Short mmCIF file of C-alpha atoms and ligand atoms in Angstrom, two decimals:
data_model
loop_
_atom_site.label_atom_id
_atom_site.label_comp_id
_atom_site.label_asym_id
_atom_site.label_seq_id
_atom_site.Cartn_x
_atom_site.Cartn_y
_atom_site.Cartn_z
CA MET Y 1 109.68 116.43 98.63
CA LYS Y 2 112.92 114.64 98.06
CA ILE Y 3 112.77 111.43 96.06
CA LEU Y 4 115.55 108.97 95.19
CA VAL Y 5 114.94 106.56 92.31
CA VAL Y 6 117.10 103.46 92.49
CA GLY Y 7 118.35 102.09 89.22
CA GLY Y 8 119.81 103.35 85.81
CA GLY Y 9 117.78 101.85 82.99
CA GLY Y 10 115.01 102.72 80.67
CA ARG Y 11 112.47 101.80 83.29
CA GLU Y 12 113.97 104.28 85.78
CA HIS Y 13 114.12 106.94 83.21
CA ALA Y 14 110.39 106.53 82.57
CA ILE Y 15 109.68 106.57 86.36
CA CYS Y 16 111.76 109.81 86.67
CA LYS Y 17 109.98 111.43 83.82
CA CYS Y 18 106.62 110.48 85.24
CA ILE Y 19 107.59 111.74 88.82
CA SER Y 20 108.84 114.99 87.26
CA GLU Y 21 105.50 115.76 85.90
CA SER Y 22 104.10 115.73 89.60
CA LYS Y 23 102.13 118.70 90.65
CA ARG Y 24 104.35 118.69 93.73
CA GLU Y 25 107.65 120.47 94.17
CA ILE Y 26 110.06 117.57 93.81
CA GLU Y 27 113.87 117.48 94.25
CA MET Y 28 114.86 114.12 92.41
CA TYR Y 29 117.96 112.09 92.77
CA ALA Y 30 118.72 108.82 90.85
CA ALA Y 31 121.43 106.17 91.64
CA PRO Y 32 123.13 105.41 89.47
CA GLY Y 33 120.99 107.10 86.96
CA ASN Y 34 122.08 107.64 83.28
CA PRO Y 35 122.61 110.45 80.96
CA GLY Y 36 118.97 110.71 79.95
CA ILE Y 37 117.81 110.67 83.74
CA GLY Y 38 120.49 113.05 84.35
CA LYS Y 39 118.51 115.83 82.55
CA LEU Y 40 115.51 115.31 85.25
CA ALA Y 41 117.45 114.27 88.32
CA GLN Y 42 120.68 114.53 90.13
CA CYS Y 43 122.63 111.28 89.46
CA VAL Y 44 124.48 109.66 92.42
CA ASP Y 45 127.31 107.43 91.74
CA ILE Y 46 126.03 104.45 93.87
CA LYS Y 47 125.23 101.16 92.16
CA ALA Y 48 121.62 99.82 92.54
CA ASP Y 49 122.67 96.76 94.43
CA ASN Y 50 124.92 98.72 96.86
CA VAL Y 51 122.00 98.74 99.59
CA SER Y 52 124.02 99.88 102.51
CA ALA Y 53 125.46 102.84 100.58
CA LEU Y 54 122.04 103.76 99.24
CA THR Y 55 120.41 103.56 102.78
CA GLU Y 56 123.40 105.90 104.08
CA PHE Y 57 122.79 108.29 101.25
CA ALA Y 58 119.00 108.36 101.88
CA VAL Y 59 119.43 108.96 105.52
CA SER Y 60 122.18 111.65 105.02
CA GLN Y 61 120.03 113.54 102.49
CA SER Y 62 116.67 113.03 104.40
CA ILE Y 63 115.05 111.55 101.34
CA ASP Y 64 111.19 111.36 101.70
CA LEU Y 65 110.52 108.65 99.34
CA VAL Y 66 112.81 106.01 97.75
CA VAL Y 67 111.48 104.35 94.48
CA VAL Y 68 113.27 100.95 93.76
CA GLY Y 69 113.45 100.11 90.07
CA PRO Y 70 115.09 96.75 89.71
CA GLU Y 71 114.62 93.46 91.53
CA VAL Y 72 118.11 92.78 92.98
CA PRO Y 73 118.15 95.49 95.76
CA LEU Y 74 114.54 94.47 96.57
CA THR Y 75 115.50 90.71 97.11
CA MET Y 76 118.36 91.90 98.98
CA GLY Y 77 116.00 93.68 101.46
CA ILE Y 78 116.52 97.26 100.64
CA ALA Y 79 113.12 98.22 101.74
CA ASP Y 80 113.62 96.65 105.19
CA MET Y 81 116.83 98.21 105.63
CA MET Y 82 115.75 101.55 104.83
CA GLN Y 83 112.37 101.27 106.68
CA GLU Y 84 114.41 100.57 109.82
CA LYS Y 85 116.05 103.82 109.40
CA GLY Y 86 112.71 105.52 109.03
CA ILE Y 87 112.88 105.97 105.33
CA ARG Y 88 109.74 105.41 103.17
CA VAL Y 89 110.49 102.98 100.26
CA PHE Y 90 108.08 102.28 97.21
CA GLY Y 91 108.87 98.52 96.73
CA PRO Y 92 108.15 95.34 98.67
CA ASN Y 93 110.17 94.03 101.57
CA LYS Y 94 112.43 91.05 101.44
CA LYS Y 95 109.78 88.52 102.39
CA CYS Y 96 107.50 89.80 99.57
CA ALA Y 97 110.33 90.09 97.06
CA ARG Y 98 110.78 86.25 97.26
CA LEU Y 99 107.81 86.21 94.84
CA GLU Y 100 110.32 87.30 92.24
CA GLY Y 101 113.50 85.94 93.83
CA SER Y 102 112.19 82.18 94.03
CA LYS Y 103 110.10 80.55 91.35
CA SER Y 104 109.52 77.71 93.81
CA PHE Y 105 108.00 80.02 96.57
CA THR Y 106 105.73 81.63 93.89
CA LYS Y 107 104.58 78.23 92.59
CA LYS Y 108 103.61 77.03 96.06
CA PHE Y 109 101.75 80.37 96.75
CA LEU Y 110 99.78 80.08 93.42
CA LEU Y 111 98.93 76.32 94.21
CA LYS Y 112 97.96 77.06 97.69
CA HIS Y 113 95.60 79.81 96.68
CA ASN Y 114 94.10 78.19 93.74
CA ILE Y 115 95.50 80.61 91.23
CA PRO Y 116 95.65 79.29 87.85
CA THR Y 117 99.13 78.38 86.56
CA ALA Y 118 101.14 75.58 84.95
CA GLY Y 119 101.58 72.28 86.81
CA TYR Y 120 105.09 71.99 88.00
CA LYS Y 121 107.63 69.73 90.00
CA GLU Y 122 110.81 70.87 91.72
CA PHE Y 123 114.36 69.25 91.92
CA THR Y 124 117.35 69.87 93.99
CA ASP Y 125 119.64 67.23 92.49
CA LYS Y 126 120.69 66.66 89.01
CA GLU Y 127 120.18 62.80 88.99
CA SER Y 128 116.58 63.01 90.03
CA LEU Y 129 116.06 65.83 87.38
CA LEU Y 130 117.62 63.69 84.64
CA GLU Y 131 115.40 60.82 85.65
CA ALA Y 132 112.34 63.20 85.27
CA VAL Y 133 113.52 64.36 81.71
CA GLY Y 134 110.27 65.12 79.62
CA ILE Y 135 107.93 64.49 82.47
CA TYR Y 136 105.45 66.90 80.79
CA GLY Y 137 106.59 66.08 77.34
CA TYR Y 138 108.34 68.60 75.09
CA PRO Y 139 109.06 71.46 75.04
CA MET Y 140 110.24 70.91 78.45
CA VAL Y 141 110.25 74.23 80.69
CA LEU Y 142 113.24 74.34 82.95
CA LYS Y 143 113.53 77.31 85.50
CA ALA Y 144 116.47 78.22 87.72
CA ASP Y 145 114.82 78.97 91.01
CA GLY Y 146 116.56 82.11 91.89
CA LEU Y 147 117.23 85.45 89.96
CA ALA Y 148 119.20 85.09 86.79
CA ALA Y 149 118.86 88.45 85.17
CA GLY Y 150 115.94 87.08 83.16
CA LYS Y 151 118.02 84.45 81.52
CA GLY Y 152 117.24 81.41 83.96
CA VAL Y 153 114.45 79.99 81.94
CA ILE Y 154 115.24 77.32 79.33
CA ILE Y 155 112.74 75.91 76.92
CA ALA Y 156 114.15 72.77 75.64
CA GLU Y 157 112.52 71.41 72.34
CA ASN Y 158 113.64 67.77 72.85
CA GLU Y 159 115.33 65.45 75.34
CA HIS Y 160 118.84 66.11 73.96
CA ASP Y 161 118.42 69.85 74.56
CA ALA Y 162 116.94 69.18 77.97
CA ARG Y 163 119.74 66.95 79.14
CA ILE Y 164 122.31 69.78 78.00
CA ALA Y 165 120.16 72.40 79.87
CA ILE Y 166 120.01 70.32 83.15
CA GLU Y 167 123.91 69.73 82.90
CA GLU Y 168 124.34 73.43 82.52
CA MET Y 169 121.93 74.37 85.33
CA MET Y 170 122.81 71.67 87.93
CA GLY Y 171 126.16 70.50 86.73
CA GLU Y 172 128.15 73.53 85.59
CA LYS Y 173 126.18 75.88 87.66
CA LYS Y 174 125.49 78.30 84.79
CA PHE Y 175 123.21 80.40 86.93
CA GLY Y 176 125.29 80.04 90.08
CA ASP Y 177 123.33 79.14 93.30
CA ALA Y 178 120.15 80.42 91.48
CA GLY Y 179 120.11 76.83 89.92
CA ASN Y 180 120.40 74.78 93.14
CA LYS Y 181 116.74 74.29 92.84
CA VAL Y 182 115.12 73.90 89.41
CA VAL Y 183 111.47 74.20 88.64
CA VAL Y 184 110.00 72.10 85.64
CA GLU Y 185 106.88 73.20 84.41
CA GLU Y 186 104.20 72.28 82.00
CA PHE Y 187 104.56 74.10 78.67
CA LEU Y 188 101.66 76.63 78.17
CA THR Y 189 100.66 77.82 74.86
CA GLY Y 190 98.68 81.03 74.05
CA ARG Y 191 99.42 84.87 73.98
CA GLU Y 192 101.48 86.60 76.73
CA ALA Y 193 100.48 89.64 78.54
CA SER Y 194 101.90 91.85 81.33
CA CYS Y 195 99.56 92.87 83.95
CA LEU Y 196 101.27 95.44 86.23
CA CYS Y 197 99.45 96.28 89.55
CA PHE Y 198 99.69 98.73 92.35
CA VAL Y 199 99.30 96.82 95.57
CA ASP Y 200 98.93 97.89 99.11
CA HIS Y 201 97.78 96.04 102.24
CA ASN Y 202 94.13 96.24 101.21
CA THR Y 203 93.96 96.75 97.54
CA ILE Y 204 95.38 95.60 94.24
CA VAL Y 205 94.79 97.90 91.21
CA PRO Y 206 95.86 96.76 87.65
CA MET Y 207 97.39 99.31 85.57
CA ALA Y 208 96.90 99.83 81.84
CA SER Y 209 97.83 96.59 80.11
CA ALA Y 210 100.91 95.79 77.93
CA GLN Y 211 102.52 93.38 75.71
CA ASP Y 212 106.21 92.68 75.89
CA TYR Y 213 108.26 91.06 73.05
CA LYS Y 214 110.95 88.75 74.51
CA ARG Y 215 112.63 87.42 71.60
CA ILE Y 216 115.51 89.34 69.93
CA PHE Y 217 114.24 89.09 66.30
CA ASP Y 218 111.07 90.06 64.34
CA GLY Y 219 108.53 87.34 64.41
CA ASP Y 220 109.43 86.08 67.69
CA LYS Y 221 112.59 84.34 66.42
CA GLY Y 222 115.94 84.03 68.36
CA PRO Y 223 116.99 83.91 72.06
CA ASN Y 224 115.15 85.64 74.87
CA THR Y 225 116.03 88.98 75.92
CA GLY Y 226 115.04 91.23 78.78
CA GLY Y 227 112.42 92.71 76.39
CA MET Y 228 112.85 94.20 72.99
CA GLY Y 229 109.75 96.43 72.99
CA THR Y 230 106.25 96.78 74.44
CA TYR Y 231 102.97 98.49 73.45
CA SER Y 232 99.98 99.34 75.51
CA PRO Y 233 97.09 98.79 75.70
CA ASN Y 234 97.40 95.09 74.95
CA VAL Y 235 95.14 94.15 72.02
CA ILE Y 236 93.80 90.91 73.78
CA PHE Y 237 92.44 92.70 76.70
CA ASP Y 238 88.66 93.19 76.82
CA GLU Y 239 86.17 93.64 79.67
CA ALA Y 240 85.57 89.71 79.80
CA LEU Y 241 89.32 89.07 80.28
CA GLU Y 242 89.95 91.76 82.81
CA GLU Y 243 86.99 90.27 84.71
CA LYS Y 244 88.59 86.82 84.77
CA ILE Y 245 91.93 88.40 85.72
CA LYS Y 246 90.28 90.11 88.48
CA THR Y 247 88.30 87.13 89.98
CA LYS Y 248 90.63 84.28 89.07
CA ILE Y 249 94.12 85.96 89.76
CA LEU Y 250 94.06 89.40 91.57
CA ILE Y 251 91.63 88.79 94.32
CA PRO Y 252 92.95 85.49 95.19
CA THR Y 253 96.43 86.92 95.19
CA LEU Y 254 95.55 89.63 97.56
CA GLU Y 255 93.79 87.22 99.86
CA GLY Y 256 96.75 84.93 99.73
CA PHE Y 257 99.04 87.90 100.67
CA LYS Y 258 96.76 88.57 103.73
CA LYS Y 259 96.69 84.82 104.69
CA ASP Y 260 100.35 84.31 104.35
CA GLY Y 261 101.43 87.45 106.02
CA LEU Y 262 102.97 89.08 103.07
CA ASP Y 263 102.76 92.79 103.55
CA PHE Y 264 103.21 93.89 99.98
CA GLN Y 265 103.58 97.46 99.07
CA GLY Y 266 104.72 98.28 95.58
CA VAL Y 267 104.13 96.96 92.07
CA LEU Y 268 103.31 93.45 91.47
CA PHE Y 269 104.06 92.52 87.70
CA ILE Y 270 101.98 89.45 86.83
CA GLY Y 271 103.14 87.64 83.53
CA LEU Y 272 100.17 85.95 82.02
CA MET Y 273 99.61 83.40 79.36
CA ILE Y 274 96.13 83.69 77.88
CA LYS Y 275 94.53 80.73 75.87
CA ASP Y 276 90.81 80.76 74.84
CA GLY Y 277 90.20 83.73 77.01
CA GLU Y 278 91.58 81.88 80.28
CA PRO Y 279 94.47 83.57 81.86
CA LYS Y 280 97.27 81.56 83.77
CA VAL Y 281 100.10 83.10 85.69
CA ILE Y 282 103.53 82.52 84.19
CA GLU Y 283 105.50 84.51 86.79
CA PHE Y 284 105.42 87.19 89.34
CA ASN Y 285 107.93 90.11 89.35
CA THR Y 286 107.79 92.64 92.31
CA ARG Y 287 108.65 95.62 90.39
CA PHE Y 288 107.74 97.71 87.20
CA GLY Y 289 108.61 95.73 83.94
CA ASP Y 290 111.16 97.03 81.63
CA PRO Y 291 110.31 98.04 78.92
CA GLU Y 292 106.69 97.73 80.16
CA ALA Y 293 107.00 100.86 82.34
CA GLU Y 294 108.23 102.93 79.38
CA SER Y 295 104.89 102.37 77.60
CA ILE Y 296 102.46 102.06 80.49
CA LEU Y 297 103.59 105.34 82.33
CA LEU Y 298 103.05 107.41 79.27
CA ARG Y 299 99.48 106.69 79.45
CA LEU Y 300 99.12 107.64 83.23
CA ASP Y 301 97.53 110.81 83.85
CA SER Y 302 97.48 110.66 87.65
CA ASP Y 303 100.37 111.86 89.86
CA LEU Y 304 102.61 108.94 90.39
CA ALA Y 305 104.28 110.36 93.32
CA GLU Y 306 100.87 110.63 94.90
CA ILE Y 307 99.87 107.10 93.98
CA MET Y 308 103.17 105.90 95.52
CA GLU Y 309 102.52 107.65 98.75
CA ALA Y 310 98.99 106.29 98.99
CA VAL Y 311 100.41 102.89 98.57
CA LEU Y 312 102.74 103.26 101.61
CA ASP Y 313 99.73 104.79 103.63
CA ASN Y 314 97.54 101.72 102.51
CA ARG Y 315 95.00 104.14 101.09
CA LEU Y 316 95.31 103.08 97.53
CA ARG Y 317 91.50 102.36 97.42
CA GLU Y 318 90.80 106.00 97.86
CA MET Y 319 92.79 106.85 94.84
CA GLU Y 320 91.11 107.39 91.43
CA ILE Y 321 93.85 106.34 88.91
CA LYS Y 322 93.44 107.66 85.37
CA TRP Y 323 94.75 106.43 82.21
CA ASN Y 324 94.45 108.16 78.80
CA ASP Y 325 92.86 106.46 75.93
CA ASP Y 326 96.00 106.84 73.63
CA ALA Y 327 98.15 103.89 72.27
CA VAL Y 328 101.84 103.79 73.04
CA CYS Y 329 104.65 102.10 71.30
CA CYS Y 330 108.02 101.47 72.82
CA ILE Y 331 110.84 100.10 70.50
CA VAL Y 332 114.16 98.96 72.25
CA MET Y 333 117.31 99.72 70.36
CA ALA Y 334 120.09 97.02 71.50
CA SER Y 335 123.73 96.79 70.93
CA ALA Y 336 125.36 94.31 68.46
CA GLY Y 337 125.62 90.81 69.95
CA TYR Y 338 122.74 91.35 72.54
CA PRO Y 339 121.44 89.26 74.43
CA GLY Y 340 124.77 87.33 74.11
CA SER Y 341 128.12 89.36 74.76
CA TYR Y 342 127.65 92.80 73.28
CA THR Y 343 129.86 95.81 72.16
CA LYS Y 344 129.94 98.92 74.16
CA GLY Y 345 131.26 102.42 73.61
CA ALA Y 346 129.66 103.09 70.16
CA GLU Y 347 128.81 106.74 69.56
CA ILE Y 348 124.96 107.32 69.51
CA LYS Y 349 124.04 109.76 66.77
CA GLY Y 350 120.78 111.51 65.85
CA LEU Y 351 119.45 111.93 69.35
CA ASP Y 352 118.75 115.62 68.84
CA SER Y 353 116.72 114.79 65.61
CA VAL Y 354 113.75 112.91 67.28
CA ASP Y 355 110.35 114.47 67.22
CA SER Y 356 109.81 116.71 70.25
CA ASP Y 357 106.68 114.57 71.28
CA VAL Y 358 108.73 111.27 71.35
CA CYS Y 359 110.36 109.91 74.40
CA VAL Y 360 113.86 108.41 74.01
CA PHE Y 361 114.41 106.65 77.24
CA HIS Y 362 118.03 105.90 78.03
CA ALA Y 363 118.62 102.19 79.17
CA GLY Y 364 122.48 101.68 78.58
CA THR Y 365 124.34 104.79 77.75
CA LYS Y 366 126.92 107.04 79.21
CA LEU Y 367 128.56 110.24 78.53
CA GLU Y 368 132.27 109.96 77.13
CA ASN Y 369 134.17 113.19 76.11
CA GLY Y 370 130.87 115.05 75.83
CA LYS Y 371 129.46 112.29 73.48
CA THR Y 372 126.65 109.93 74.26
CA VAL Y 373 127.85 106.30 73.78
CA THR Y 374 126.45 102.85 74.22
CA ALA Y 375 127.12 101.19 77.64
CA GLY Y 376 124.66 98.24 78.04
CA GLY Y 377 122.74 95.56 75.97
CA ARG Y 378 119.60 97.39 75.82
CA VAL Y 379 120.69 101.01 74.95
CA LEU Y 380 117.55 103.19 74.15
CA ALA Y 381 113.79 102.71 74.47
CA VAL Y 382 112.19 104.79 71.72
CA THR Y 383 108.56 105.53 72.88
CA ALA Y 384 105.80 107.28 70.95
CA ARG Y 385 102.21 108.00 71.87
CA ALA Y 386 99.25 108.51 69.48
CA LYS Y 387 95.56 108.05 69.07
CA THR Y 388 95.98 104.57 67.47
CA LEU Y 389 98.39 101.80 67.92
CA GLU Y 390 99.25 101.91 64.19
CA GLU Y 391 100.24 105.64 64.45
CA ALA Y 392 102.26 104.97 67.49
CA ARG Y 393 103.95 102.17 65.93
CA CYS Y 394 104.95 104.05 62.84
CA LYS Y 395 105.99 107.18 64.82
CA ALA Y 396 108.17 105.06 67.04
CA LEU Y 397 109.71 103.31 64.09
CA ALA Y 398 110.29 106.48 62.25
CA ASN Y 399 112.16 108.16 65.24
CA VAL Y 400 114.15 104.81 65.86
CA GLU Y 401 115.39 105.33 62.03
CA LYS Y 402 116.60 108.88 63.12
CA ILE Y 403 118.93 107.43 65.66
CA SER Y 404 121.99 105.29 64.75
CA PHE Y 405 124.94 103.57 66.42
CA LYS Y 406 127.23 100.86 65.13
CA GLY Y 407 125.62 97.46 65.08
CA SER Y 408 122.13 98.64 66.46
CA GLN Y 409 119.49 96.08 66.39
CA TYR Y 410 115.77 96.61 66.96
CA ARG Y 411 112.46 94.87 66.02
CA ARG Y 412 110.25 96.33 63.35
CA ASP Y 413 107.19 94.38 64.30
CA ILE Y 414 106.56 95.77 67.89
CA GLY Y 415 102.74 96.54 68.04
CA ALA Y 416 102.05 95.10 64.50
CA ARG Y 417 99.27 92.73 63.93
P1 AMP Z 501 109.63 83.84 83.28
O1 AMP Z 501 110.90 84.35 83.74
O2 AMP Z 501 109.16 82.69 84.17
O3 AMP Z 501 108.79 84.76 82.90
O4 AMP Z 501 109.92 83.01 81.78
C1 AMP Z 501 110.38 83.62 80.76
C2 AMP Z 501 109.61 83.40 79.62
O5 AMP Z 501 109.75 81.92 79.25
C3 AMP Z 501 108.17 83.76 79.52
O6 AMP Z 501 107.94 85.22 79.33
C4 AMP Z 501 107.65 82.80 78.59
O7 AMP Z 501 107.74 83.36 77.31
C5 AMP Z 501 108.41 81.64 78.77
N1 AMP Z 501 107.80 80.70 79.64
C6 AMP Z 501 108.04 80.61 80.99
N2 AMP Z 501 107.17 79.62 81.50
C7 AMP Z 501 106.54 79.02 80.50
C8 AMP Z 501 105.64 77.93 80.42
N3 AMP Z 501 105.28 77.21 81.60
N4 AMP Z 501 105.06 77.62 79.35
C9 AMP Z 501 105.46 78.33 78.08
N5 AMP Z 501 106.35 79.40 78.13
C10 AMP Z 501 107.03 79.74 79.33
N1 LIG Z 502 110.00 92.97 80.42
C1 LIG Z 502 110.12 91.83 81.37
C2 LIG Z 502 110.62 92.20 82.59
O1 LIG Z 502 110.79 93.28 83.19
O2 LIG Z 502 110.76 91.29 83.42
#
């Protein structure tokens, strides 16, 4: 079986590792991939957003299954384009990918189907937004409607900061067309959790739970990032919460998909805020999370390629998906300056000295004259599995400390109580 994984970050490295453990005979390609992925798959030099070149490649190589990692090609309609050519794609079509590509679309969906979420209003011109400054009090949550590489959410502490944010979003067009519409939401408090689900036309199956750490510094300080680390399972999950998520969120979501003609096939990532045991939806993403995938997939004992095929055949409900009881901790090592502008090209040392049972997923690396150097904001995702979370956390941290590059930054509190 020939599989093409689209993307080249830590998430795609984790997906490739998981697929490479399949019982089946698999020939794996990745576009563009990265040096870590290159040990498992043949890397093809096509960018993840070049959907026409990817389609041509998939057709010419008779790829049996395409797995799409990032959101951009999904919102561009890579699944629709490839399916037209007879290629099977794990990842939602363009219409369903709007659940990530437009915050306003998702808010309407959630409200229409009575799924708990923060109250909201949307604005398409700066003046009315300025008039509405502080409508829900402060902090004021402002979200660019479209995709903004995880940076389109601004949480303004006071009126002064809110006015600056509105000017940036709708005046200076900091997020380009993504900010043509702005969603303002009630500010939610509580604990965040990531609930990723496999979804086909009949079934929605939650994966093992995880928690992401979005801020750059320990103690949840500093600006938001794409995610500085995760652990699984999320300590706030218990049976009562799982049941609530199922009845109040998962079932109504699947019913909503059916009623609205959203033929979803792939991964739905539900960002949740949990307060007093009550879950509310913060956002939908239509793909695996990064760095959630790195932790969660290390706990998957079933065959990922088989699950993906079952999703595409709408027989997910027949699958028995098994997770191991271990704890996993993933710590991201990032470049100096990240999440602002960051340095590149620093030599990464110590990769050969990590424990053999620790996975070092490559996120932003490249090979230069035979050396592995930094090439992105998030560079590596060092991931350890153990019997307890504390052991996994210590193991991940000990191995992070064996790796070095100039200016590296990482959090020491991922998975700590
Ligand atoms: P989003 O891209 O919508 O997930 O937002 C990014 C991050 O902003 C979330 O992970 C939360 O930490 C925070 N956030 C988003 N919406 C809200 C909200 N309504 N209340 C509080 N925090 C929020
Ligand atoms: N870790 C959050 C995301 O993948 O969007």
